[in-house]
Tab-separated table of C-alpha atoms in Angstrom:
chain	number	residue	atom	x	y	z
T	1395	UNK	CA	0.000	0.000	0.000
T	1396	UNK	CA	3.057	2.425	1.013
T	1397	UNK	CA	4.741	1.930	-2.652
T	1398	UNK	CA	1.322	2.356	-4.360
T	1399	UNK	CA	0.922	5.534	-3.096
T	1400	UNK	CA	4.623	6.918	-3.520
T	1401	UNK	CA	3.896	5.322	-7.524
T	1402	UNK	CA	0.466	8.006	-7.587
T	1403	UNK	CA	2.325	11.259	-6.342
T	1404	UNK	CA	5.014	10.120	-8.830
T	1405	UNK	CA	2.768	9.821	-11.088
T	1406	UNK	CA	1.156	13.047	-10.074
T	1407	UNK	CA	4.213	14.965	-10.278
T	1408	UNK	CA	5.580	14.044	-12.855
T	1409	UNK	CA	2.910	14.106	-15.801
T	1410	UNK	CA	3.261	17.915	-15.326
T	1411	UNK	CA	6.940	17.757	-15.625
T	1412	UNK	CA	6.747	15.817	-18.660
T	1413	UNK	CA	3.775	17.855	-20.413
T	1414	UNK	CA	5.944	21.326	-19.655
T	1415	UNK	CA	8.907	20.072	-21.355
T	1416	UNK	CA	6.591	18.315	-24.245
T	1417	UNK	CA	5.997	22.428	-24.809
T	1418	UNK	CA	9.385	23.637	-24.525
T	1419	UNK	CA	11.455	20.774	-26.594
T	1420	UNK	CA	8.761	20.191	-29.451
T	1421	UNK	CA	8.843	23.381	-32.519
T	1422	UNK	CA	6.548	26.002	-32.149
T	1423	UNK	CA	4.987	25.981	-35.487
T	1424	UNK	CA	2.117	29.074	-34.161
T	1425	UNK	CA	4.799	31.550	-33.846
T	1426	UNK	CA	3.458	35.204	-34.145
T	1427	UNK	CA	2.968	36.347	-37.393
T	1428	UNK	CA	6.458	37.801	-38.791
T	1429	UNK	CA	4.537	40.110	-41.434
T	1430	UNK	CA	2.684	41.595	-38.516
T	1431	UNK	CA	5.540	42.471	-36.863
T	1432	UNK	CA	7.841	43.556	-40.078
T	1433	UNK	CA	4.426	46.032	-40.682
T	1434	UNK	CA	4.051	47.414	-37.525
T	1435	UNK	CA	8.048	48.254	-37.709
T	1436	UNK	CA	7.991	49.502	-41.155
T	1437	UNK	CA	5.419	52.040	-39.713
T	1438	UNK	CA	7.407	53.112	-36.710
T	1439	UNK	CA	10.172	53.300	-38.754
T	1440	UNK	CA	7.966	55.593	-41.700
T	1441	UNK	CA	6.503	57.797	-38.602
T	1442	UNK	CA	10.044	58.775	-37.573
T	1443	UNK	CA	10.569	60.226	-41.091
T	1444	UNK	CA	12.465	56.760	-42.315
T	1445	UNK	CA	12.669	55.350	-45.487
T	1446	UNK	CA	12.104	51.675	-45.074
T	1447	UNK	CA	12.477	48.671	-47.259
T	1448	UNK	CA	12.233	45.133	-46.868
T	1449	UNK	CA	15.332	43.214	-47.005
T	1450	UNK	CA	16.402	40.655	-50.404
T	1451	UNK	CA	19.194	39.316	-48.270
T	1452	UNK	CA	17.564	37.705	-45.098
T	1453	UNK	CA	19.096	36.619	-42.065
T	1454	UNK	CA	19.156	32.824	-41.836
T	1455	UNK	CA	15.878	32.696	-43.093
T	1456	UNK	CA	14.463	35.551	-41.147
T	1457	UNK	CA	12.980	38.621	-43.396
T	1458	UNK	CA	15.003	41.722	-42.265
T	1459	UNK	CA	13.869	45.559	-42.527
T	1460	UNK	CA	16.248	48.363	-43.832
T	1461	UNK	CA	15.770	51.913	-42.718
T	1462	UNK	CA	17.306	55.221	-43.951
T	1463	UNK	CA	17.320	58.511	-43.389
T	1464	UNK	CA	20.360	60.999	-44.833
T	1465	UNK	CA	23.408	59.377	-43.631
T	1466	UNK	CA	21.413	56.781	-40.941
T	1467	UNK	CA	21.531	53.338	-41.931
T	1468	UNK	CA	19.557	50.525	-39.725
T	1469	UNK	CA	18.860	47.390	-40.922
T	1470	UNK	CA	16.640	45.034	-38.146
T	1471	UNK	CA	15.760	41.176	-37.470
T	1472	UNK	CA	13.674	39.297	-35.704
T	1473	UNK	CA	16.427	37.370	-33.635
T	1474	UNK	CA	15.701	34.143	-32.033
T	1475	UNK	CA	14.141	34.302	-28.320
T	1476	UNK	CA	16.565	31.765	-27.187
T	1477	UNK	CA	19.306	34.030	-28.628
T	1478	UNK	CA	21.004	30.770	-31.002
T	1479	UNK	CA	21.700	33.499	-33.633
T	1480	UNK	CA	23.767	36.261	-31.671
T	1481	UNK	CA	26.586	35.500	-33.376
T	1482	UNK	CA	25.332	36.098	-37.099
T	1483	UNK	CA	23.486	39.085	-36.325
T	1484	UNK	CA	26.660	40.880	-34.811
T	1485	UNK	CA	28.508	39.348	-37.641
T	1486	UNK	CA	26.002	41.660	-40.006
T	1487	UNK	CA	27.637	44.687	-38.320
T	1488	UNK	CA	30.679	46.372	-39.574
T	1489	UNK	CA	32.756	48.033	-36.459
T	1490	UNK	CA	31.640	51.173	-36.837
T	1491	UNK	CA	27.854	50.252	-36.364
T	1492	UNK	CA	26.292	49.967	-32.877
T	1493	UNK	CA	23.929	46.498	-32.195
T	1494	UNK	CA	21.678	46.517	-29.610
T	1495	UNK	CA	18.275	44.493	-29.215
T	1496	UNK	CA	14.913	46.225	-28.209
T	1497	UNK	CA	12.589	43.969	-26.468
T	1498	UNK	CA	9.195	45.403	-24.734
T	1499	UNK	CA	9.745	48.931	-25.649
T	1500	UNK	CA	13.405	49.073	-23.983
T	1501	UNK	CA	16.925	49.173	-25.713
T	1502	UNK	CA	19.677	46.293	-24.169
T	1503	UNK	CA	23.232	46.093	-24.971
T	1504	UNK	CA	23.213	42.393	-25.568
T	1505	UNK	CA	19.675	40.556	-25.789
T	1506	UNK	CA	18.187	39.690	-22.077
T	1507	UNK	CA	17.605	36.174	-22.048
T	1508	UNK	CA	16.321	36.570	-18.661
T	1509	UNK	CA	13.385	38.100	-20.046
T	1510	UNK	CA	12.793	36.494	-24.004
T	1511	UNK	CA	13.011	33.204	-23.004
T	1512	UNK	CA	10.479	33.130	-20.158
T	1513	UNK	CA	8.041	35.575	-22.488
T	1514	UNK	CA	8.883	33.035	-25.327
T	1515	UNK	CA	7.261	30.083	-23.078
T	1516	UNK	CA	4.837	31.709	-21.749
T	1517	UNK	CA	3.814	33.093	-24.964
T	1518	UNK	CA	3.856	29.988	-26.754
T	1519	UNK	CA	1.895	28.450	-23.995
T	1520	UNK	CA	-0.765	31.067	-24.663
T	1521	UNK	CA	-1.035	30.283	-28.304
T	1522	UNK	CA	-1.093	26.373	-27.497
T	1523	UNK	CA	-4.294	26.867	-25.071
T	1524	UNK	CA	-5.485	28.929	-28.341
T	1525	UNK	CA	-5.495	32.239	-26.647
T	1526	UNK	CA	-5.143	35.317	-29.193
T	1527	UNK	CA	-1.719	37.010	-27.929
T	1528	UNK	CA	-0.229	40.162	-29.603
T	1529	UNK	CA	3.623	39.262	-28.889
T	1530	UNK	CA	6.014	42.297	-27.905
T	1531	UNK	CA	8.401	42.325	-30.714
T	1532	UNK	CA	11.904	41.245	-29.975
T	1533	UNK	CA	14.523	43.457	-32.406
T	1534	UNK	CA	18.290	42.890	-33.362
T	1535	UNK	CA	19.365	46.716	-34.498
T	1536	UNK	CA	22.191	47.498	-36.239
T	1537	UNK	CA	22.670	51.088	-36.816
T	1538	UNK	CA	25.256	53.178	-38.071
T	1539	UNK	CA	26.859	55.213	-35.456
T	1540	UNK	CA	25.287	58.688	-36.681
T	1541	UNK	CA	21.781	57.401	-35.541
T	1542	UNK	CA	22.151	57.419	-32.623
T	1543	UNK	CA	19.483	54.756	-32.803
T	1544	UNK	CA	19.019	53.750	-29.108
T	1545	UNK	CA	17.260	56.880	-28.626
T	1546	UNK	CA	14.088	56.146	-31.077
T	1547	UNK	CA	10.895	56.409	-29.165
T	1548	UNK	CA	11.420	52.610	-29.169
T	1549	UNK	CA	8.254	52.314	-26.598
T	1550	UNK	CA	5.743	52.831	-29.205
T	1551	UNK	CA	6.291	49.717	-30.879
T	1552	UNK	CA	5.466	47.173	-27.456
């Protein structure tokens, strides 16, 4: 009787366990909607007086947006939440160019894991109970120094 009932709160326990990582391990194929996001940046980028195009070269797979204004060049993707492609968006930059993601409105030197993964999950877990989310946008920015780039009203886009 003693091992049955160690075998149920086992049991118990662990079906969570197993069902949370089922989530986390297995593709998300209801990501949000990359055209939504590449609009609603092309018009952020068009209200600050930017000319904006879409990208022919994209990063590993991921459509990219290029912005200019006079001697300001930005180009900006949609880096992963989990940060895998760090490395070839800084590799994008040339060192006279500042990177620097924007996440929720707020500008980081280096992209906050911290806070995209957990928003990633819980996100994800939002879309897999099939609850409408609008997802914050998560931005890799590289900007030529003269932007000054880090200083956009970056808010209005979260």
């Amino acid at each position: 009787m003693n091992c049955s009932r160690v075998l149920k709160w086992f049991l118990i326990l662990a079906l969570p366990l197993t069902l949370g990582l089922k989530l986390i391990v297995r593709p998300d194929r209801s990501l949000p909607n990359e055209p939504d996001v590449q609009q609603r940046v092309a018009e952020f980028f068009a209200r600050q007086h930017f000319t904006v195009a879409l990208s022919d070269q994209p990063i590993e797979g991921k459509p990219t947006i290029r912005a200019s204004a006079g001697p300001c060049r930005i180009l900006v993707a949609n880096p992963n939440p989990i940060a895998w492609d760090r490395d070839v968006i800084r590799g994008m930059a040339t060192a006279a160019d500042r990177v620097f993601v924007v996440f929720r409105g707020r500008t980081y030197k280096e992209q906050p894991t911290w806070l995209t993964v957990p928003y990633f999950l819980w996100s994800r877990l939002q879309r897999e109970l099939g609850l409408r989310t609008q997802a914050a946008p998560l931005l890799a920015v590289i900007a030529t120094t003269s932007c000054d780039a880090e200083r956009l009203p970056w808010s209005e886009l979260s």
